[in-house]
Coordinates of C-alpha atoms and ligand atoms in Angstrom, one line a residue:
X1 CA 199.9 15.5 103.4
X2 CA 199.6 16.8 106.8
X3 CA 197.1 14.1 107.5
X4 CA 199.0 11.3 106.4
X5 CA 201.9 12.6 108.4
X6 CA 199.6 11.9 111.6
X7 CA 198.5 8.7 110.8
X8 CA 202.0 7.9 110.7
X9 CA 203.2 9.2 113.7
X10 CA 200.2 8.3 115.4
X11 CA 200.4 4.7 113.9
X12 CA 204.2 3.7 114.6
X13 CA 204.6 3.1 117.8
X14 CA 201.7 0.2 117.4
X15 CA 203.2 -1.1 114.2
X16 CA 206.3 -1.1 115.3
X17 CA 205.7 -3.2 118.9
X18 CA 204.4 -6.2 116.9
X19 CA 207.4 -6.6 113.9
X20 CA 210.7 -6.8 114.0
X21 CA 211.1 -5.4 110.8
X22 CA 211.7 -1.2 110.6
X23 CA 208.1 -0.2 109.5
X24 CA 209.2 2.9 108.5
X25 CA 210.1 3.4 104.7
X26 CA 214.2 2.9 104.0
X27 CA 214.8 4.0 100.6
X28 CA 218.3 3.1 99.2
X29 CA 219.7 5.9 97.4
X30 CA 223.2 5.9 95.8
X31 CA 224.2 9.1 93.8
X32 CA 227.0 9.3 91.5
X33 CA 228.2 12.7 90.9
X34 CA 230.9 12.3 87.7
X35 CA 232.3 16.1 86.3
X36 CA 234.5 17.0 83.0
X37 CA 236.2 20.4 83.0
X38 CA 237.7 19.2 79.7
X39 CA 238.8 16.3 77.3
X40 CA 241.2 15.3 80.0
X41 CA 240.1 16.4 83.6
X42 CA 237.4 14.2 85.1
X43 CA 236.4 13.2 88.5
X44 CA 233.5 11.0 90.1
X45 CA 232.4 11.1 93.3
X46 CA 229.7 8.9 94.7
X47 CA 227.8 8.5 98.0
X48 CA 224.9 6.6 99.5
X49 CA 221.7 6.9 102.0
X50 CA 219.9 4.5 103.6
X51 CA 216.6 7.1 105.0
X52 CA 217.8 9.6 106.3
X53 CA 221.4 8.2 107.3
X54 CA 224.6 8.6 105.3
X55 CA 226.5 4.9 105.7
X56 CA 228.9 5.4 102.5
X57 CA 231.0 8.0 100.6
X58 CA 233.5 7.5 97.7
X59 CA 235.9 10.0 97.1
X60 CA 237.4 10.1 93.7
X61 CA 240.8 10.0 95.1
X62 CA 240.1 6.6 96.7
X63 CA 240.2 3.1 95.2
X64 CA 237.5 2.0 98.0
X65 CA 234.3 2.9 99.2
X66 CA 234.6 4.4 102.8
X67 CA 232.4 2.7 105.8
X68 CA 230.8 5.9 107.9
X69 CA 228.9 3.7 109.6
X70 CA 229.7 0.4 112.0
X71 CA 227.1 -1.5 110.1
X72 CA 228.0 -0.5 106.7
X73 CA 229.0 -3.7 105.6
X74 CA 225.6 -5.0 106.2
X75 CA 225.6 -8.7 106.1
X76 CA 227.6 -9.5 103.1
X77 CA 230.7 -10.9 103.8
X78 CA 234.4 -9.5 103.3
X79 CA 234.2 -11.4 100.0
X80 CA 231.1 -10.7 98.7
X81 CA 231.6 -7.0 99.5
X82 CA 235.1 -7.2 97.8
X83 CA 233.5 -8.8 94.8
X84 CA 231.1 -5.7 94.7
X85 CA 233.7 -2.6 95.1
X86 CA 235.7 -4.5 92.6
X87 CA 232.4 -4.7 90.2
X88 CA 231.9 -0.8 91.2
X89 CA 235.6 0.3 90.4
X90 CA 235.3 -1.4 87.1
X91 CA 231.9 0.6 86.3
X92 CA 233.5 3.7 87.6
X93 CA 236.9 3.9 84.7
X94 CA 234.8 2.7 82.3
X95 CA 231.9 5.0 82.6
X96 CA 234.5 8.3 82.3
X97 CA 236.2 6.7 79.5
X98 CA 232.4 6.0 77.9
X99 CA 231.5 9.5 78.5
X100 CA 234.5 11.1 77.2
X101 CA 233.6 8.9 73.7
X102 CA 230.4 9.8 73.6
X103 CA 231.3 13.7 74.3
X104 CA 233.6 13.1 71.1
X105 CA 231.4 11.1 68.8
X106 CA 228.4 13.9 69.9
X107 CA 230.8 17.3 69.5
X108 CA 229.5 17.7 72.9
X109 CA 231.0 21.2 74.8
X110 CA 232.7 21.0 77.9
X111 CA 231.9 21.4 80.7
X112 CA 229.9 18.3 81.2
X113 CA 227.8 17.3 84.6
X114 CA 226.7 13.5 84.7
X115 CA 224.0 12.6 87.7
X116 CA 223.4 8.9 88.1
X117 CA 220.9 8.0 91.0
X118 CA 220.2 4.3 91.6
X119 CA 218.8 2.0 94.6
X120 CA 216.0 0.4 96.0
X121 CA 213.6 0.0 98.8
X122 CA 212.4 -3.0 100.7
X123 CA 208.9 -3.0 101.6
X124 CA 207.6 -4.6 104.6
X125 CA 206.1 -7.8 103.1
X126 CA 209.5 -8.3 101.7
X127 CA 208.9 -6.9 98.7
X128 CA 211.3 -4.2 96.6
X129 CA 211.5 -1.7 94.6
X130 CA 214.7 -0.6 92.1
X131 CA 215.2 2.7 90.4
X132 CA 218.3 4.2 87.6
X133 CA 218.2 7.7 86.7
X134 CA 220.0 9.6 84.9
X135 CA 220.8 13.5 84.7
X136 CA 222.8 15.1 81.8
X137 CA 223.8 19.0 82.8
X138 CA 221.0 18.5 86.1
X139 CA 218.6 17.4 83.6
X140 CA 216.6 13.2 83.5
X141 CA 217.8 12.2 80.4
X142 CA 217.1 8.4 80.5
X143 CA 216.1 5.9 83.0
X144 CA 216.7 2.0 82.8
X145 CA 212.9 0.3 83.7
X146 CA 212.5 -3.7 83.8
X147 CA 214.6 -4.7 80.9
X148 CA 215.9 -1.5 78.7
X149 CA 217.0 2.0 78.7
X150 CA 213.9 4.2 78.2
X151 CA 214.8 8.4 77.6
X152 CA 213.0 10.8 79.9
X153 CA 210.3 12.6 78.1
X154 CA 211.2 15.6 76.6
X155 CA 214.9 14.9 76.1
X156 CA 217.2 16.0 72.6
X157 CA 217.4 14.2 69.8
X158 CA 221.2 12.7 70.3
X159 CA 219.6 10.9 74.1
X160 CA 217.9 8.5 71.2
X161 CA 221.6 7.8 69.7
X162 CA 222.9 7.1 73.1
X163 CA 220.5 4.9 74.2
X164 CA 220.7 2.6 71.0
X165 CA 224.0 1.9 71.7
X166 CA 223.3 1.4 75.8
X167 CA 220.2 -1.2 74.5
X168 CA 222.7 -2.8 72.1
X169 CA 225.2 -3.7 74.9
X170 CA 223.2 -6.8 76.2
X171 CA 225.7 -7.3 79.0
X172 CA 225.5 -4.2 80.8
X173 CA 221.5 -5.0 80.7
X174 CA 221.8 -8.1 82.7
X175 CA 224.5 -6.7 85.1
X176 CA 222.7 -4.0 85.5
X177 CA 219.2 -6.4 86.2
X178 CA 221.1 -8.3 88.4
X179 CA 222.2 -5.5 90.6
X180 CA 218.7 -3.9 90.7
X181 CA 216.5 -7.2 90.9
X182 CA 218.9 -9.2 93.5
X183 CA 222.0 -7.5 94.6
X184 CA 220.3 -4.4 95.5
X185 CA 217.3 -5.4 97.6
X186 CA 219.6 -8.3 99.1
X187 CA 222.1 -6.0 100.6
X188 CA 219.2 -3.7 101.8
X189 CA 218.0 -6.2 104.0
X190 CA 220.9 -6.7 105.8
X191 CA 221.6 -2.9 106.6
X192 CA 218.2 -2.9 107.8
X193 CA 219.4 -5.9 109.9
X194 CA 222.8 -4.5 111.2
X195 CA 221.4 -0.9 111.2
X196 CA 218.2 -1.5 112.8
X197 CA 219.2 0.0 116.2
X198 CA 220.4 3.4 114.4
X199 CA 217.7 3.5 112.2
X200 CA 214.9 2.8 114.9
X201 CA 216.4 5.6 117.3
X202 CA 214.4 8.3 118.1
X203 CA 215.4 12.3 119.9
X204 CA 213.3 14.0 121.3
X205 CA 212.9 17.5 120.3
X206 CA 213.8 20.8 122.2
X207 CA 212.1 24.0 122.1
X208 CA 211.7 27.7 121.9
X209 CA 210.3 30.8 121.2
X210 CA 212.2 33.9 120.2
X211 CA 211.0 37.1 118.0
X212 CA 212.4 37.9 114.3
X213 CA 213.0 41.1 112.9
X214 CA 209.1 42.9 113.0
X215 CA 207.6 42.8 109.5
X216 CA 206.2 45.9 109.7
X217 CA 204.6 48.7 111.6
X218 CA 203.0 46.9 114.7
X219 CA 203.6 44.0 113.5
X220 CA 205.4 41.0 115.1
X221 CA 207.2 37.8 113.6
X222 CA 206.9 34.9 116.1
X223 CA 209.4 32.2 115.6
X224 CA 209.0 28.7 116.5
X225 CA 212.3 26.8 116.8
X226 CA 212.7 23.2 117.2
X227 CA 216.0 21.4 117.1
X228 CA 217.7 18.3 117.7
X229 CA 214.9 15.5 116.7
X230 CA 215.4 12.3 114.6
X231 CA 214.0 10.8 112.6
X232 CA 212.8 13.8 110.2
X233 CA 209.3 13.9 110.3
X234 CA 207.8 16.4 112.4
X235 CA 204.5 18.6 112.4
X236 CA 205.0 21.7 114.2
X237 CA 202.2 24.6 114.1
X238 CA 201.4 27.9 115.4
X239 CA 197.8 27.6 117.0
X240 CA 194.9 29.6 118.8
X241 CA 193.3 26.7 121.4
X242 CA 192.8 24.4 119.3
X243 CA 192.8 26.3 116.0
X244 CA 195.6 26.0 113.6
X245 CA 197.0 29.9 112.3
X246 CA 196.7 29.3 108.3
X247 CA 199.2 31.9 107.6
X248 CA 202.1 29.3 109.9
X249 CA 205.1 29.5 107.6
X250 CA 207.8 26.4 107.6
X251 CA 211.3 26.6 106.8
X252 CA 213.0 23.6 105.2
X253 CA 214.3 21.2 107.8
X254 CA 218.1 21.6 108.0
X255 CA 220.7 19.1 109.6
X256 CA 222.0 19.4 112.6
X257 CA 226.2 18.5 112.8
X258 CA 225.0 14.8 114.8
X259 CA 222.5 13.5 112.3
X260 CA 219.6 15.3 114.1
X261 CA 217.2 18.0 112.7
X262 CA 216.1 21.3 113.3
X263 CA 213.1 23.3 112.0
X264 CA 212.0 26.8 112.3
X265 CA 207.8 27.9 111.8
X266 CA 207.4 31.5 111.7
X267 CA 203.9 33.0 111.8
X268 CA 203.5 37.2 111.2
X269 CA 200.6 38.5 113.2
X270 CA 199.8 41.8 114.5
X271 CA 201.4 42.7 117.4
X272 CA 198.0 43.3 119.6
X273 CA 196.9 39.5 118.6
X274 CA 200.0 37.9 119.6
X275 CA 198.7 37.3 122.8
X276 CA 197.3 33.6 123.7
X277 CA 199.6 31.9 120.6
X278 CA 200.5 28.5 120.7
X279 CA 203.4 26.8 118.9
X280 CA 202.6 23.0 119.4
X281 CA 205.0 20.4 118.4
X282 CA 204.5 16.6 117.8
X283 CA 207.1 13.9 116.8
X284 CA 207.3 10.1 116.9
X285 CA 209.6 10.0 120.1
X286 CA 207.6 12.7 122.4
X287 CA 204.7 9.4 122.6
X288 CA 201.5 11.3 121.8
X289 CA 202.6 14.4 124.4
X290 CA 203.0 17.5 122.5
X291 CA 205.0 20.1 122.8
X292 CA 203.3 23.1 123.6
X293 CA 205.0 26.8 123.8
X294 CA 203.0 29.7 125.2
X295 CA 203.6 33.2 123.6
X296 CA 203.5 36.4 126.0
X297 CA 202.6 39.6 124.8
X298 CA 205.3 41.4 127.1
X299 CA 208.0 38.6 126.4
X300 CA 210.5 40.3 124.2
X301 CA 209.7 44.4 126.0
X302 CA 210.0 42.4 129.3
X303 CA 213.2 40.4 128.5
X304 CA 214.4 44.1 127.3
X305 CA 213.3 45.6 131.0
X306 CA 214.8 43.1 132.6
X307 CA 218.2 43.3 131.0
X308 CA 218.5 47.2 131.2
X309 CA 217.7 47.1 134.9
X310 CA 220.6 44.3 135.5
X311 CA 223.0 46.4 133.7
X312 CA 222.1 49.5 135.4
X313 CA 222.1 47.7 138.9
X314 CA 226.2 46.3 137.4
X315 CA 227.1 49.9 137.0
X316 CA 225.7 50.8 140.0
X317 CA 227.3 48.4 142.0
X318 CA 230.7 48.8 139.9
X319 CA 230.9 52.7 140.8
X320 CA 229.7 52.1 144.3
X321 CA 232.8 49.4 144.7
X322 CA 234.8 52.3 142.8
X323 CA 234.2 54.8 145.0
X324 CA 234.4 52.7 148.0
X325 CA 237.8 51.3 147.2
X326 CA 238.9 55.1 146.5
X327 CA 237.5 55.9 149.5
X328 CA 239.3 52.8 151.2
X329 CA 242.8 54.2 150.2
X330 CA 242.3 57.6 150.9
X331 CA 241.4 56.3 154.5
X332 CA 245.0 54.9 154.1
X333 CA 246.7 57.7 152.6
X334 CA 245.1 59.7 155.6
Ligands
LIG401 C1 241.7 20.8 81.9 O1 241.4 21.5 83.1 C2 242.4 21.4 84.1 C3 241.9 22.0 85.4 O2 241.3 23.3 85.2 C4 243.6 22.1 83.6 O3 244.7 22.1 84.6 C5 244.1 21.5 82.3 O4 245.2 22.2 81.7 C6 243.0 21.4 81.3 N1 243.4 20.6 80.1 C7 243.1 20.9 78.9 C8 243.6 20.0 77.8 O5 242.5 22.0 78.6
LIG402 C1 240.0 11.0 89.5 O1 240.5 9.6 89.6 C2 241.1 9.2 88.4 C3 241.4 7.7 88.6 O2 242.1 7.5 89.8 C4 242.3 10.0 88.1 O3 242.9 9.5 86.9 C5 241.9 11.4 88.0 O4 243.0 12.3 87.8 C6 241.2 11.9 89.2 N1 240.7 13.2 89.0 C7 240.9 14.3 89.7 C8 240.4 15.6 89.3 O5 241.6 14.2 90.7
LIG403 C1 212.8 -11.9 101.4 O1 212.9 -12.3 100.1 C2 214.2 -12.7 99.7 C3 214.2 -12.9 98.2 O2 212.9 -13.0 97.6 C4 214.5 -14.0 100.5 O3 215.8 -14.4 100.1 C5 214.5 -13.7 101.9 O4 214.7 -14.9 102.7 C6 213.1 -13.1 102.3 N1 213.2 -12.6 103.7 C7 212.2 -12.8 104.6 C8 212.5 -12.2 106.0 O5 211.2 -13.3 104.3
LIG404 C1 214.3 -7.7 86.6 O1 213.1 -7.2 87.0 C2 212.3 -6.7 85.9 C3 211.0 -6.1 86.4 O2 211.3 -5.0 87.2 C4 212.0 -7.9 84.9 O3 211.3 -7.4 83.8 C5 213.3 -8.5 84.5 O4 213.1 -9.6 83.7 C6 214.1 -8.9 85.7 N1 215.5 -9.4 85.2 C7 216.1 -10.4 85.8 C8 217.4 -10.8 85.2 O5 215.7 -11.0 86.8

């Protein structure tokens, strides 16, 4: 894993000089999120990535799909795009009104949680990919693969039932073909078109040390923070010289409020052997040049000196000012 994540940060920047097209892989997700407290309450709310950006969101409230990006649109024109929220709004009353059925025909309990993940990627080459998944209660229950509606393994006995009646509804099929084989990978290249600058930009990372709470008894947890990078993949490691520290612990990658990304690598060590630590960080915008953060044993007792001798040398000089300003005005008493 970690080796494939430096040949591709250590092969981008070539790739990328001699194509036009975003080497990096784009996948187009689009997640449909539809919930029923009951026979009558029901709500679907859908949204979209491209990577690791967010370009759509569809709030059940609203009869369109919301642009959160300038280049949402892609290169599909007003029509064409009109022609496709209409197709979407159609799928989107008749899929709660199929559900509801099915919960009836089934004597299914409420409440009910339906997942629906579909998209697709274009590879460079111009080839493409298309997935459809769905989740019943956060469970895969079925899938839709080349021409049919397959279940996921291990699913009950009434996912059979349903998926008769889906492979009996030759219509849907074909849409749904359509949408995956053409529409999908179609519209993809375009965002990669009118996205490409946003998708290609790169932030460099900032840096810093700081100590957690001590894990035990002369023991010390070094923290590694890194924050503010794009795009996500990073490789950040607590190291001797050149020696990688096995026991390096990574936190998930969290986002930042402005679409960038911040990481935090701890590593627990004994306090004596703290001395000489590394944390080294490499990502595709820093160009080869790591980052590299020395620990010192007397960092955090020194940062502690430092501050109790600054807020002795405030008192100080606070009472000295006291007592001269006293002394100041019983000169002008006298
Ligand atoms: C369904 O749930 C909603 C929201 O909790 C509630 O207001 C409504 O009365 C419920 N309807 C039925 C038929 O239980
Ligand atoms: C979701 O939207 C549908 C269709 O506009 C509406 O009938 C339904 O009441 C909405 N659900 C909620 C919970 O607002
Ligand atoms: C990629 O393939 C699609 C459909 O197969 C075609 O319409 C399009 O022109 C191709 N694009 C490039 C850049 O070759
Ligand atoms: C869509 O692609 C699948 C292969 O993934 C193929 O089996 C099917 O025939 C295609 N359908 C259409 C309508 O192009």
């Amino acid at each position: 894993m970690r080796c494939l994540l430096f040949l591709l940060l250590w092969g981008l920047p070539q790739i990328r000089r001699t194509s036009e097209v975003p080497q990096r892989n784009f996948p187009f997700r689009c997640l449909q999120i539809s919930s029923f407290l009951n026979r009558s309450w029901a709500r679907t709310d859908g949204l979209a990535w491209l990577g690791e950006l967010q370009p759509y969101v569809w709030k059940n409230d609203s009869d369109t799909i919301r642009f959160l990006k300038p280049w949402s649109q892609g290169t599909f024109s007003d029509q064409q795009w009109e022609e496709l929220q209409h197709l979407f709004r159609v799928y989107r009353s008749s899929v709660t009104r199929d559900i509801q059925e099915f919960a009836k025909m089934l004597h299914t309990a409420y409440p009910l949680e339906v997942q629906v993940s579909a998209g697709c990627e274009v590879h460079p080459g111009n080839t493409s990919e298309s997935f459809l998944y769905v989740a019943f209660q956060g469970r895969d229950i079925l899938s839709f693969q080349g021409t049919s509606w397959v279940p996921a393994p291990d699913t009950p006995q009434w996912v059979a039932r349903v998926i008769e009646v889906l492979n009996d509804d030759q219509g849907t099929s074909e849409m749904v073909q359509s949408l995956l084989n053409d529409t999908c990978p179609q519209f993809v290249r375009g965002l990669l078109e009118t996205g490409k600058s946003e998708l290609d930009r790169q932030v460099k990372p900032e840096a810093w040390l700081s100590s957690g709470p001590a894990p035990g008894p002369g023991r010390l947890l070094l923290v590694c923070h890194v924050s503010g990078f794009y795009p996500k993949p990073v490789w950040v490691m607590w190291m001797r010289g050149e020696q990688e520290e096995p026991s390096t612990q990574q936190g998930d990658i969290l986002p930042n409020a402005d679409e960038t990304w911040y990481l935090r690598v701890t590593l627990d060590v004994a306090a004596r052997e703290a001395a000489g630590l590394t944390c080294r960080v490499r990502h595709s915008s820093l160009g080869g040049e790591d980052i590299i953060l020395y620990w010192e044993q007397s960092r955090a007792s020194a940062g502690l000196i430092a501050g109790a001798v600054l807020v002795s040398l405030l008192i100080a000089g606070g009472l000295l000012t006291c007592w001269f300003k006293k002394r100041s005005s019983y000169q002008d008493i006298l």
